[in-house]
Short mmCIF file of C-alpha atoms in Angstrom, two decimals:
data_model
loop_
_atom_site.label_atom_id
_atom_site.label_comp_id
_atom_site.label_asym_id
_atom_site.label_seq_id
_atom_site.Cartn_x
_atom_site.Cartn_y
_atom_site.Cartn_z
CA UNK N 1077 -7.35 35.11 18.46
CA UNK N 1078 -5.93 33.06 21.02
CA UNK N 1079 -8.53 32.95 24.23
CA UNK N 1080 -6.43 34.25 27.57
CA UNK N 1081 -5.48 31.69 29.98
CA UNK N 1082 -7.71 31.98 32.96
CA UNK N 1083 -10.76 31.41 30.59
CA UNK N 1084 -9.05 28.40 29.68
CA UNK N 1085 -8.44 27.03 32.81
CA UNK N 1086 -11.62 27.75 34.08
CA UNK N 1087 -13.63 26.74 31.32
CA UNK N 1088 -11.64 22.97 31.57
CA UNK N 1089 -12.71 23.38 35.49
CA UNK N 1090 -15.96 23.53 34.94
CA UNK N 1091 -16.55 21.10 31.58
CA UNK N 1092 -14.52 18.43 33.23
CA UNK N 1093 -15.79 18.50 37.01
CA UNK N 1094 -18.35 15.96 37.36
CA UNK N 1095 -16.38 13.63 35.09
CA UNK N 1096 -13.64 13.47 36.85
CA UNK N 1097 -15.51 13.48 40.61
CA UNK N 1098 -17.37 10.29 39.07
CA UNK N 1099 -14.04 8.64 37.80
CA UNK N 1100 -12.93 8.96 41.11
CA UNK N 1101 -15.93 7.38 42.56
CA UNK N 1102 -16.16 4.90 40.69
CA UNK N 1103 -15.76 1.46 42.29
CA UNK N 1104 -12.79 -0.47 41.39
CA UNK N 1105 -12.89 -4.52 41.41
CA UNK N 1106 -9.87 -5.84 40.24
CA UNK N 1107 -8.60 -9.12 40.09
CA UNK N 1108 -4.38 -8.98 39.20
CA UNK N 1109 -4.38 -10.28 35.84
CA UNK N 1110 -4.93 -8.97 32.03
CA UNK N 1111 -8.29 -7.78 31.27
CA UNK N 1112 -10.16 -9.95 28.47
CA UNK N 1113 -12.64 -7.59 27.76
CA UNK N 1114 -9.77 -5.43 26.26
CA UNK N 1115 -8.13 -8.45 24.29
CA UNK N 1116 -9.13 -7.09 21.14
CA UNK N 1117 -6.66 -4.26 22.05
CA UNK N 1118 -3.76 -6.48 22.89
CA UNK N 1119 -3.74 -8.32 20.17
CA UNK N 1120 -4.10 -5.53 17.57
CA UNK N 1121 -1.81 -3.95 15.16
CA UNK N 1122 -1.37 -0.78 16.13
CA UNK N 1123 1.16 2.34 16.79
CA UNK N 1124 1.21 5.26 18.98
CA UNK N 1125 2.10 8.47 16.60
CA UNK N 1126 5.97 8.52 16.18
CA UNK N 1127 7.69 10.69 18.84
CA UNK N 1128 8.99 14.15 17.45
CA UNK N 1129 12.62 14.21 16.39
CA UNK N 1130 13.89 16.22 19.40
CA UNK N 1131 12.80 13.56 21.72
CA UNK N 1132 15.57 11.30 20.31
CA UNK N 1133 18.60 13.52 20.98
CA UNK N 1134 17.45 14.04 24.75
CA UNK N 1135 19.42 10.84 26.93
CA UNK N 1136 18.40 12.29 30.37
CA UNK N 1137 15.68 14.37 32.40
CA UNK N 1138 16.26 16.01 35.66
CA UNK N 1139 13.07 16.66 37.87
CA UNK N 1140 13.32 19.40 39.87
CA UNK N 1141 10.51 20.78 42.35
CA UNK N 1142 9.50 23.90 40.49
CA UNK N 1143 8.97 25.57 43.58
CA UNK N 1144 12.54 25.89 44.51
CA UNK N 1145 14.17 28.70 42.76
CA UNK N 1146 17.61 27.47 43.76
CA UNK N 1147 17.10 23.57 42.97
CA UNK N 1148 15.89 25.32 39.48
CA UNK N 1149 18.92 27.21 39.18
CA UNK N 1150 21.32 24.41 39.59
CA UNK N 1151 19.07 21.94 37.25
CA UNK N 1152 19.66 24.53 34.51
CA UNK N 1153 23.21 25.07 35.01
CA UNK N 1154 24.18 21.56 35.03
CA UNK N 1155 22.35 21.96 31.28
CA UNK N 1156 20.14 18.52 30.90
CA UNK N 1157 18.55 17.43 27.79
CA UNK N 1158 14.97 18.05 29.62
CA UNK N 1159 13.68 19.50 32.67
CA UNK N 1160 10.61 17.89 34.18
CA UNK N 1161 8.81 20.57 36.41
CA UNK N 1162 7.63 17.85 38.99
CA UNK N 1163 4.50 18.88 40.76
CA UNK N 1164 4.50 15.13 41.78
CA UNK N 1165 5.99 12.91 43.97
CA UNK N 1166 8.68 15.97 44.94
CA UNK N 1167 6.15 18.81 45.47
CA UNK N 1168 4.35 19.93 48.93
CA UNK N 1169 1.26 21.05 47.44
CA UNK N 1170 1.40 24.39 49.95
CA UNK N 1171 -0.14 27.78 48.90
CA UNK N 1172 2.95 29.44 48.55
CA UNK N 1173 4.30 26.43 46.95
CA UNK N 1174 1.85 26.47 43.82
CA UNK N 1175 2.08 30.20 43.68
CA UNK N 1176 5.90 30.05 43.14
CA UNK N 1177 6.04 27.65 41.24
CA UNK N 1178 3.76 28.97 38.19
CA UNK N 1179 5.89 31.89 38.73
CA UNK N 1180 8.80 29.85 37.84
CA UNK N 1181 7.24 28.46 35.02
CA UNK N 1182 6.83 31.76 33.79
CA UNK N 1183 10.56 32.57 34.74
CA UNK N 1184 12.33 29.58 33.05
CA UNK N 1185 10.18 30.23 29.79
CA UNK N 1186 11.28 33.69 29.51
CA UNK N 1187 15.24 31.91 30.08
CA UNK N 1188 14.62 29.40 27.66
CA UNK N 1189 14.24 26.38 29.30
CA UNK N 1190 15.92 23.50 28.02
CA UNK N 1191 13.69 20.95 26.59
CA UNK N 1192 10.30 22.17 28.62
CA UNK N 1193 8.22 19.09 30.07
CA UNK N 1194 6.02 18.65 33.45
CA UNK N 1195 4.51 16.16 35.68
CA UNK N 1196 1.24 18.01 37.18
CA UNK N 1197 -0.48 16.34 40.28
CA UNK N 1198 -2.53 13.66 39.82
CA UNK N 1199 -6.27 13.29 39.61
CA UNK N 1200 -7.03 12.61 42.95
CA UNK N 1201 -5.89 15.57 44.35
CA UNK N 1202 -7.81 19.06 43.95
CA UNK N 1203 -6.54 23.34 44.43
CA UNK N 1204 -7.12 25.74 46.95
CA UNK N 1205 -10.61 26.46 45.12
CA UNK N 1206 -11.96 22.62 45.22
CA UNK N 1207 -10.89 22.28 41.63
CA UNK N 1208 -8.69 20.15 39.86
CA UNK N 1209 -5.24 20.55 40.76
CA UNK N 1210 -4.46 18.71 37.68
CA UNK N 1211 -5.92 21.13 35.41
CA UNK N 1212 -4.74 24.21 37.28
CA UNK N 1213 -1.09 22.76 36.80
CA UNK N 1214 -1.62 21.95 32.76
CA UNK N 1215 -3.13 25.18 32.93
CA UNK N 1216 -0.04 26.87 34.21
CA UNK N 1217 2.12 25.02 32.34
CA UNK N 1218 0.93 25.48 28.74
CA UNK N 1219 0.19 29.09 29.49
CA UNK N 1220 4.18 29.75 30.38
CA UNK N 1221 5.09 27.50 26.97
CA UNK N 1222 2.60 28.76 24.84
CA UNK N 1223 5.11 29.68 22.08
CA UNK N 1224 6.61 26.40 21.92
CA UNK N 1225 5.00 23.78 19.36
CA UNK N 1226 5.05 21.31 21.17
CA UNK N 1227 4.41 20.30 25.00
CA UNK N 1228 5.26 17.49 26.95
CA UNK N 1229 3.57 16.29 30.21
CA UNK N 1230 4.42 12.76 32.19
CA UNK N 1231 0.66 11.56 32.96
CA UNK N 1232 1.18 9.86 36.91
CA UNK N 1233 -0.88 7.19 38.67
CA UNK N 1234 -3.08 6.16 36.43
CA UNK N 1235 -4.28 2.59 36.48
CA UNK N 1236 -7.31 1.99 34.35
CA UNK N 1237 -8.12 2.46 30.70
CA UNK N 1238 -10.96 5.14 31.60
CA UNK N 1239 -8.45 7.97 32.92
CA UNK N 1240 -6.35 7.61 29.71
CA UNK N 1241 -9.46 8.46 28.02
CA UNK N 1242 -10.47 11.01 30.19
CA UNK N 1243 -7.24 12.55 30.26
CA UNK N 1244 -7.04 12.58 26.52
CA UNK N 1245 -10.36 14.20 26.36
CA UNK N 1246 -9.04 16.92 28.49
CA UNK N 1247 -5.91 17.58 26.95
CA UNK N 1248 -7.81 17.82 23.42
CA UNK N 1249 -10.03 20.28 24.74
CA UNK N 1250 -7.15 22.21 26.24
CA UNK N 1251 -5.56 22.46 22.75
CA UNK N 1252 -9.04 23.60 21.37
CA UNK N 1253 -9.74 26.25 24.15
CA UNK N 1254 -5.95 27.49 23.86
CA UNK N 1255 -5.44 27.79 20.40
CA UNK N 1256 -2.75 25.02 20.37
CA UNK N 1257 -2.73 22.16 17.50
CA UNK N 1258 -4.46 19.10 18.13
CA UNK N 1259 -2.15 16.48 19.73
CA UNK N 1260 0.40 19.46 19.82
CA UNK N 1261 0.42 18.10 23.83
CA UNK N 1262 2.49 14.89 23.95
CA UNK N 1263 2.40 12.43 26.81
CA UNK N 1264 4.49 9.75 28.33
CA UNK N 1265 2.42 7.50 30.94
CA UNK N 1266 3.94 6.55 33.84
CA UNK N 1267 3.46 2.77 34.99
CA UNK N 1268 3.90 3.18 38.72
CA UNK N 1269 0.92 1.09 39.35
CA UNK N 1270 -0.05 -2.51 39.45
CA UNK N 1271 -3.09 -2.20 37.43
CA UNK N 1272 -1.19 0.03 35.57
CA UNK N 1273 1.07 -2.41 34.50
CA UNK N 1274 -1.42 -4.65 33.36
CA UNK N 1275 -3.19 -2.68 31.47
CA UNK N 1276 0.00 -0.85 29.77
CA UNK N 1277 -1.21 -1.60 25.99
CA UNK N 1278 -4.56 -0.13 27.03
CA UNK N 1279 -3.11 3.13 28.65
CA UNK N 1280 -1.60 3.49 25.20
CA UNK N 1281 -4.19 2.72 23.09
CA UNK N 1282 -6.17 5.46 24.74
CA UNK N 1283 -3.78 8.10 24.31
CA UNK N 1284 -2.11 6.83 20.93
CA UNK N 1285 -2.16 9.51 18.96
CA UNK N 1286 -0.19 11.85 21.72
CA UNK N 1287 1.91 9.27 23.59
CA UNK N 1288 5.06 8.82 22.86
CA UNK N 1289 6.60 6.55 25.76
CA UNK N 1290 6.11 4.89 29.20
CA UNK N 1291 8.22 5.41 32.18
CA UNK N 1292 9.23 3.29 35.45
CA UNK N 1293 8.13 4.73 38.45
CA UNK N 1294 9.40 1.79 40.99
CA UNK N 1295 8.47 2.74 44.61
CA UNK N 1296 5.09 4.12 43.59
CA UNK N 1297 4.89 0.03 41.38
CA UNK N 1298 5.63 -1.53 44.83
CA UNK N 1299 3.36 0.96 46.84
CA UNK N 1300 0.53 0.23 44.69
CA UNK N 1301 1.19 -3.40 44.46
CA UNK N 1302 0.58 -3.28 48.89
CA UNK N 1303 -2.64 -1.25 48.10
CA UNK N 1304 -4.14 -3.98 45.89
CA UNK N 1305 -2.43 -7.17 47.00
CA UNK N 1306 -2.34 -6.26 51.19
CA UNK N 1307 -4.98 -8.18 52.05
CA UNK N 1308 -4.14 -11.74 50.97
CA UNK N 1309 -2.91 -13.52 53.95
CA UNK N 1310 0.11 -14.89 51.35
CA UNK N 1311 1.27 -11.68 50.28
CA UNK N 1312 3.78 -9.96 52.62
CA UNK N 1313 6.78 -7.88 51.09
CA UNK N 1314 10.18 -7.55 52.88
CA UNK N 1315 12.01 -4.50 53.54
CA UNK N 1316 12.87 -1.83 50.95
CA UNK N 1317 15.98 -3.28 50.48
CA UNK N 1318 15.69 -6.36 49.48
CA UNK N 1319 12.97 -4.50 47.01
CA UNK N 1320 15.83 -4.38 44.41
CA UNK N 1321 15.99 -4.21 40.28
CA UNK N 1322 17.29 -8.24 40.92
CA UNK N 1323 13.94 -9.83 41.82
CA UNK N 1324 12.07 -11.61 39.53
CA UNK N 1325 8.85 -9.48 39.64
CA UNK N 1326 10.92 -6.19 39.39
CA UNK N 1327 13.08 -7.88 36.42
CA UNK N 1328 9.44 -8.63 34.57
CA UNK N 1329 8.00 -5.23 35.29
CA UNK N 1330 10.89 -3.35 33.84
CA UNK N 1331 10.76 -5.86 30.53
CA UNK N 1332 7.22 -5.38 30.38
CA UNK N 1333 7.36 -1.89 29.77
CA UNK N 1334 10.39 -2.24 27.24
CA UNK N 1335 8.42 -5.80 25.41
CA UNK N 1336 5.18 -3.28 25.09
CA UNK N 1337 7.58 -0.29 23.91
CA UNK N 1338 9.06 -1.67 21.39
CA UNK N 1339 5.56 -3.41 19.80
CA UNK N 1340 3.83 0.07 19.98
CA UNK N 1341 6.50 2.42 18.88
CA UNK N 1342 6.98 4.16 21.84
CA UNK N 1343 10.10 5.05 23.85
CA UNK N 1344 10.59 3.09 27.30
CA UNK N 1345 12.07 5.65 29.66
CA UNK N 1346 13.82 4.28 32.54
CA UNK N 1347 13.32 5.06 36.14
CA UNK N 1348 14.80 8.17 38.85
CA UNK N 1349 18.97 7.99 39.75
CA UNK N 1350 17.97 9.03 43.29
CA UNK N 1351 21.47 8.24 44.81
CA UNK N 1352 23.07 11.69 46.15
CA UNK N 1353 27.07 11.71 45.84
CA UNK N 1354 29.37 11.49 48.46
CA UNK N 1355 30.76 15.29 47.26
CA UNK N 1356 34.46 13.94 48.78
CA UNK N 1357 33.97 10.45 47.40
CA UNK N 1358 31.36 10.09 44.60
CA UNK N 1359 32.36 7.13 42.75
CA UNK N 1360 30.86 4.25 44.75
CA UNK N 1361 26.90 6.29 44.57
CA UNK N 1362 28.01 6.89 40.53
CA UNK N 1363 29.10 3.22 39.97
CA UNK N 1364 25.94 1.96 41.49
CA UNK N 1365 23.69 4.98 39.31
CA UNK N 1366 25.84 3.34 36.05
CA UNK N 1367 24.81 0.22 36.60
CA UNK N 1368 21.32 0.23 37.02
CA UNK N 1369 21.24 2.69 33.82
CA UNK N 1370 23.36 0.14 31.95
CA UNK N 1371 20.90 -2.62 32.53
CA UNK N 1372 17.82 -0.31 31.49
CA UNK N 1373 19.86 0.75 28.11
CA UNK N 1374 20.33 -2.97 27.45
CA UNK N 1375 16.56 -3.70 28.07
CA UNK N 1376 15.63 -1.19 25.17
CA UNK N 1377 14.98 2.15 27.44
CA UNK N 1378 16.50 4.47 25.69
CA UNK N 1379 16.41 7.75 28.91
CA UNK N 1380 16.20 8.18 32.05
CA UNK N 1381 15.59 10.55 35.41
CA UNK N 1382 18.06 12.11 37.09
CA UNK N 1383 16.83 12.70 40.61
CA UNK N 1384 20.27 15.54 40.76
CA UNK N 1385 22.07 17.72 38.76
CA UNK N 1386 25.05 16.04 39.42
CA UNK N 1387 23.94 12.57 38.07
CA UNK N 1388 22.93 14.54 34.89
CA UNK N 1389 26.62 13.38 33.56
CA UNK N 1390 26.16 9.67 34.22
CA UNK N 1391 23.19 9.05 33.27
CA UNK N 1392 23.48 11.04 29.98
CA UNK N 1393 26.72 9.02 29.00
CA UNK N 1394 25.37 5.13 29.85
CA UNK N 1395 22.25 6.32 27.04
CA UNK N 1396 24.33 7.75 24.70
CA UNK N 1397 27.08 5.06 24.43
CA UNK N 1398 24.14 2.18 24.64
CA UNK N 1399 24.45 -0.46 21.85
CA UNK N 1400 21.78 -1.07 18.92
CA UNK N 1401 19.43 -3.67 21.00
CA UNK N 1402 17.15 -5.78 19.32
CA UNK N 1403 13.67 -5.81 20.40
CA UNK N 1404 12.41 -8.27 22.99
CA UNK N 1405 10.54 -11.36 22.11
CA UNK N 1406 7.02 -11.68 22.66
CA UNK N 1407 5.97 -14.08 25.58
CA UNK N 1408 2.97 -15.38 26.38
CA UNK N 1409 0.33 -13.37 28.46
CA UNK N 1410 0.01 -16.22 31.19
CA UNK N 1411 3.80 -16.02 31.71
CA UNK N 1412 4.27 -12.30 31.89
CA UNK N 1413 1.20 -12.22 34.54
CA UNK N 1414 3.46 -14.63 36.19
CA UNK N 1415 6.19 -12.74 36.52
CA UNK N 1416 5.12 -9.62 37.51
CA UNK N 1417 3.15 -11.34 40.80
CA UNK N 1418 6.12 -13.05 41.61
CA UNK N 1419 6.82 -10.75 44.09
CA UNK N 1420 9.29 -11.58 47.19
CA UNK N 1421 7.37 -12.63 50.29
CA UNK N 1422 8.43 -12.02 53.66
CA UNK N 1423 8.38 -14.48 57.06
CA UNK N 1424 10.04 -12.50 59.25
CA UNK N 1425 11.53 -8.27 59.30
CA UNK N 1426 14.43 -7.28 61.38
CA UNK N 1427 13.68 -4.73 63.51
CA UNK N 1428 16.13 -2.39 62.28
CA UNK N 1429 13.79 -2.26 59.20
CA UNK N 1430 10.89 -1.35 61.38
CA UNK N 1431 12.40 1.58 62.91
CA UNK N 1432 14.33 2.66 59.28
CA UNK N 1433 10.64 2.84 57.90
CA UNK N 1434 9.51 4.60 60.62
CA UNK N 1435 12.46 7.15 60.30
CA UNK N 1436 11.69 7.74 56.55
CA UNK N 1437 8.49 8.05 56.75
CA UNK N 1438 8.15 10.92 59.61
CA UNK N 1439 10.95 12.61 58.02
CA UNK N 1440 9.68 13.04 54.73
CA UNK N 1441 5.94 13.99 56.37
CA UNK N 1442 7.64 16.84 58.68
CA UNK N 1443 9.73 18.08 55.76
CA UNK N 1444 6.06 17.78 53.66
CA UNK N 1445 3.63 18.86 56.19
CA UNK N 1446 6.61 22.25 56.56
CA UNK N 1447 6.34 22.80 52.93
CA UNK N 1448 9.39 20.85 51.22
CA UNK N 1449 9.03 17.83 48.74
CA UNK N 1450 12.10 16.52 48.39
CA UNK N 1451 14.69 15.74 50.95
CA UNK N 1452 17.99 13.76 50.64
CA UNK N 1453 18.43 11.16 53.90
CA UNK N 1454 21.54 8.67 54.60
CA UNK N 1455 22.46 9.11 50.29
CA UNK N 1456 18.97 9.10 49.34
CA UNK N 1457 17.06 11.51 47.71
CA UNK N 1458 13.82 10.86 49.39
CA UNK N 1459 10.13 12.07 47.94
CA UNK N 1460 6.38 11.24 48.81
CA UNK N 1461 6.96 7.92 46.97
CA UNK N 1462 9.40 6.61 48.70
CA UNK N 1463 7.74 8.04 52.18
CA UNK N 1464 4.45 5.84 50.48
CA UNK N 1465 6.26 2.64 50.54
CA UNK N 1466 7.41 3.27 53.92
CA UNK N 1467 4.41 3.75 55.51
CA UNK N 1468 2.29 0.98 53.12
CA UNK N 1469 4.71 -1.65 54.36
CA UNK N 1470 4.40 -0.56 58.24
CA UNK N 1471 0.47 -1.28 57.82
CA UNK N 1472 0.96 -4.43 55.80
CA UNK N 1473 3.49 -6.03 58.40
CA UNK N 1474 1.09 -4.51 61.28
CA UNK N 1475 -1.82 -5.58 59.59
CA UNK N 1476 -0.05 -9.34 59.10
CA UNK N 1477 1.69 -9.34 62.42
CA UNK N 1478 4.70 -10.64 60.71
CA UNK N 1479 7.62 -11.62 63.56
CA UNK N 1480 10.30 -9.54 63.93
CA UNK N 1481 13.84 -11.34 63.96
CA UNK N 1482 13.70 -12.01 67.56
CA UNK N 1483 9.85 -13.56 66.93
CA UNK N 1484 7.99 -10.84 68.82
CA UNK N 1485 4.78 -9.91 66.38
CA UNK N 1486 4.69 -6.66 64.91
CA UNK N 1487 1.34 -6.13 66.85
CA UNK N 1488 -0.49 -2.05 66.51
CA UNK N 1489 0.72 -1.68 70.31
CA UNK N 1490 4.05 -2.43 69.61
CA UNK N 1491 4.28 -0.61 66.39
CA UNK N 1492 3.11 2.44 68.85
CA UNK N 1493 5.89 1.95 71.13
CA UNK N 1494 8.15 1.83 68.46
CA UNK N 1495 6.56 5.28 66.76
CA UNK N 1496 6.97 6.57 70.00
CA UNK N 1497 10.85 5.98 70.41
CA UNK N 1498 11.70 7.81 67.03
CA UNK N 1499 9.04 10.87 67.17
CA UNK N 1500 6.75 12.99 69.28
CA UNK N 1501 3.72 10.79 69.41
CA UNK N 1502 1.65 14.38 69.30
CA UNK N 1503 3.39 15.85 66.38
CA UNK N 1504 1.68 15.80 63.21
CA UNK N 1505 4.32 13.50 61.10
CA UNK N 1506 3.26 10.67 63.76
CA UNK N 1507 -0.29 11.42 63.92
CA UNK N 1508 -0.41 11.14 59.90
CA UNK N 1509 1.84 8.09 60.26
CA UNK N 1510 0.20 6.63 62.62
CA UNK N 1511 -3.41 7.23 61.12
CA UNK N 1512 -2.48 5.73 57.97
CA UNK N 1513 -0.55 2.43 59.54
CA UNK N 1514 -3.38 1.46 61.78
CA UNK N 1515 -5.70 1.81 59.67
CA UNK N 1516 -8.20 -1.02 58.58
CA UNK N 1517 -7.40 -0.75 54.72
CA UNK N 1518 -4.24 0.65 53.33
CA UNK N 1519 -5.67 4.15 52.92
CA UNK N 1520 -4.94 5.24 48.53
CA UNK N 1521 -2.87 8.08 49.07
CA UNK N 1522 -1.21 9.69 52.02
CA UNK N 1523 -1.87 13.41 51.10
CA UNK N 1524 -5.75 12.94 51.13
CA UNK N 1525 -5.28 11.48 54.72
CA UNK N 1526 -3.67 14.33 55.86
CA UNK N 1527 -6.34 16.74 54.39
CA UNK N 1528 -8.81 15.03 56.53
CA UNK N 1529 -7.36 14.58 59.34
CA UNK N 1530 -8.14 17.71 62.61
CA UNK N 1531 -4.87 17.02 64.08
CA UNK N 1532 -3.04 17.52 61.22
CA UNK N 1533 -2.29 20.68 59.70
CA UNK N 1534 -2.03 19.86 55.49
CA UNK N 1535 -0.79 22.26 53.07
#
């Protein structure tokens, strides 16, 4: 007899706790580079357990933010080949927010979902109760799909070989406790990381015999890459914009993940369509989706995310026209490190940058501190990642004092002033932004700032 959820969940609660509290606490020295303790790994011959058949007719995955009945609605009528219940980078982890969206899990099971897969939140963050919010999502989410075979979860932010394992322990113990058959939970890692990156073969190897891909998660890549590389005097990225698919460190990252694909046997999914249409003039935001899909397909990725319903189309016919490609060739270690530190470094930022960062960033907070994780902005569909560059690259050209176009420093006064011209200096979007830019490190992640913070009012 199958034992009923809630046991479940808080049985993995309370086996899991202090390992995943210590995980957390662990200190982390890292120096950019590939780890040659874990050589051995590398350089073996080795496979992650092939990915089930239906995984090869799906071409494209919407996210949607399972708290929001209608974005739910119109994900399932535009009928993708998988629906990614996001309690990610588009979720506002708000009480009503969590308690809707299990309820929609429940909802879209009953429908029948198309092909059922979720993204809970990461380690880091914990429920209402002080738990794990990770486990109370996989919780909710294999308790809604318990009659399906098999599960799929995306597994986000991790960077070091350790939370593979732990995560793997955790979702083997879930199958135990739930009746479920082992490795009957598959995974894709995200590599939205640095480290991450880095260690790809070893996030693999950990989780081998339930992975079945890795994924691009771009903004969150250049966020983290702030986080660990900020502090070097010589390391000072430009605006978001100039951030583009075209520069040599985001041409080896996306490679990376296809070279490492292809070796291991897993599927390289490529990264979010987060353009929104023009509804009277779509074509140029389309053409501009197409051909950023076109150069994943020809890199080996063989999906991808649609950020909309009504990219579903595009992105689903650039995957399923693709042509045969043949896998990448090897390169050496030394160049592929390389590469994906040869990130763009900036002397000077216009101004107009300044303030568009500024602009991002306290809209997404007001729309996240008011209980919405996903807004779209000037074409954009905007989400905590993108409102995580924003503010990351405020604190690194603060922290740097890099000129602005007409030489004045980016100083913390004048990044005030500037704060002050586009919001409420007292409302809590500035406060949070504000808190995290001046700041003497680049502070991990913003939604644990705004949990500690009196003048803010979290979720």
């Amino acid at each position: 007899m199958t034992p009923p959820i809630p046991y479940v969940h808080l049985r993995l609660q309370a086996q899991f706790a202090v390992r995943r509290r210590a995980l957390l606490a662990r200190p982390r020295a890292w120096t950019p580079g590939f780890d040659p303790r874990s050589a051995h790994i590398r350089d073996g011959d080795w496979q992650v357990a092939p990915p089930p058949a239906e995984l090869h007719a799906r071409k494209v995955e919407v996210l949607v933010e399972p708290n929001d009945t209608g974005a739910l609605r119109a994900a399932l009528a535009a009928s993708p080949d998988a629906l990614i219940f996001d309690f990610d980078d588009t979720f506002s982890p708000t009480a009503a927010n969590v308690q809707a969206a299990y309820v929609n899990l429940r909802t879209a099971a009953r429908l029948g979902s198309p092909l059922p897969m979720t993204r809970p939140r990461p380690l880091y963050l914990e429920d209402g109760e002080g738990g794990s919010a990770s486990i109370s999502d996989l919780a909710a989410f294999v308790s809604a799909f318990a009659g399906r075979e098999t599960l799929y979860l995306y597994l986000p932010k991790l960077e070091f070989p350790d939370e593979a394992e732990f995560w793997n322990d955790l979702l083997g113990e879930t199958e135990r406790l739930s009746g479920r058959e082992p490795n009957s939970l598959r995974v894709c890692i995200q590599i939205e990381t640095l480290p991450g990156a880095f260690h790809a073969e070893e996030l693999l190897y950990g989780l081998r015999d339930r992975a079945f891909g890795l994924n691009a998660g771009r903004w969150d890549y250049v966020f983290s890459a702030v986080k660990w590389l900020g502090r070097d005097p010589g390391f000072c990225l430009p605006e978001r914009t100039a951030l583009h698919m075209g520069q040599p460190a985001m041409q080896a990252y996306e490679a990376h993940l296809a070279r490492v694909c292809a070796r291991r046997g897993a599927q390289a999914i490529g990264g979010t369509a987060a353009l929104a249409p023009d509804p009277a003039h779509p074509e140029p935001a389309l053409a501009v989706v197409r051909a950023d899909k076109e150069r994943e397909a020809a890199q080996g990725y063989v999906a991808a995310w649609a950020g909309l319903p009504e990219l579903i189309p595009t992105v689903r016919s650039v995957f399923q026209s693709r042509p045969p490609t043949s896998p990448p060739s090897p390169l050496p270690e030394a160049e592929v490190a390389a590469g994906l530190l040869a990130f763009p470094q900036a002397e000077t930022v216009p101004l107009a940058a300044v303030h568009d960062a500024i602009r991002v960033a306290c809209d997404y907070f007001r729309a996240w501190l008011g209980g919405r994780g996903v807004i779209v902005r000037a074409g954009r569909v905007e989400d905590t990642a993108t409102a995580e560059l924003a503010r990351a690259q405020l604190w690194l050209w603060v922290r740097h004092r890099l000129p602005l176009d007409h030489g004045e420093p980016l100083t913390p006064t004048l990044f005030g002033q500037l704060l002050a011209q586009q919001a409420d200096p007292q409302e809590p979007a500035a406060r949070l932004l504000r808190a995290l830019v001046l700041s003497e490190s680049c502070p991990a992640f913003f939604p644990a700032v705004a949990r500690t913070l009196d003048e803010v009012s979290p979720p």
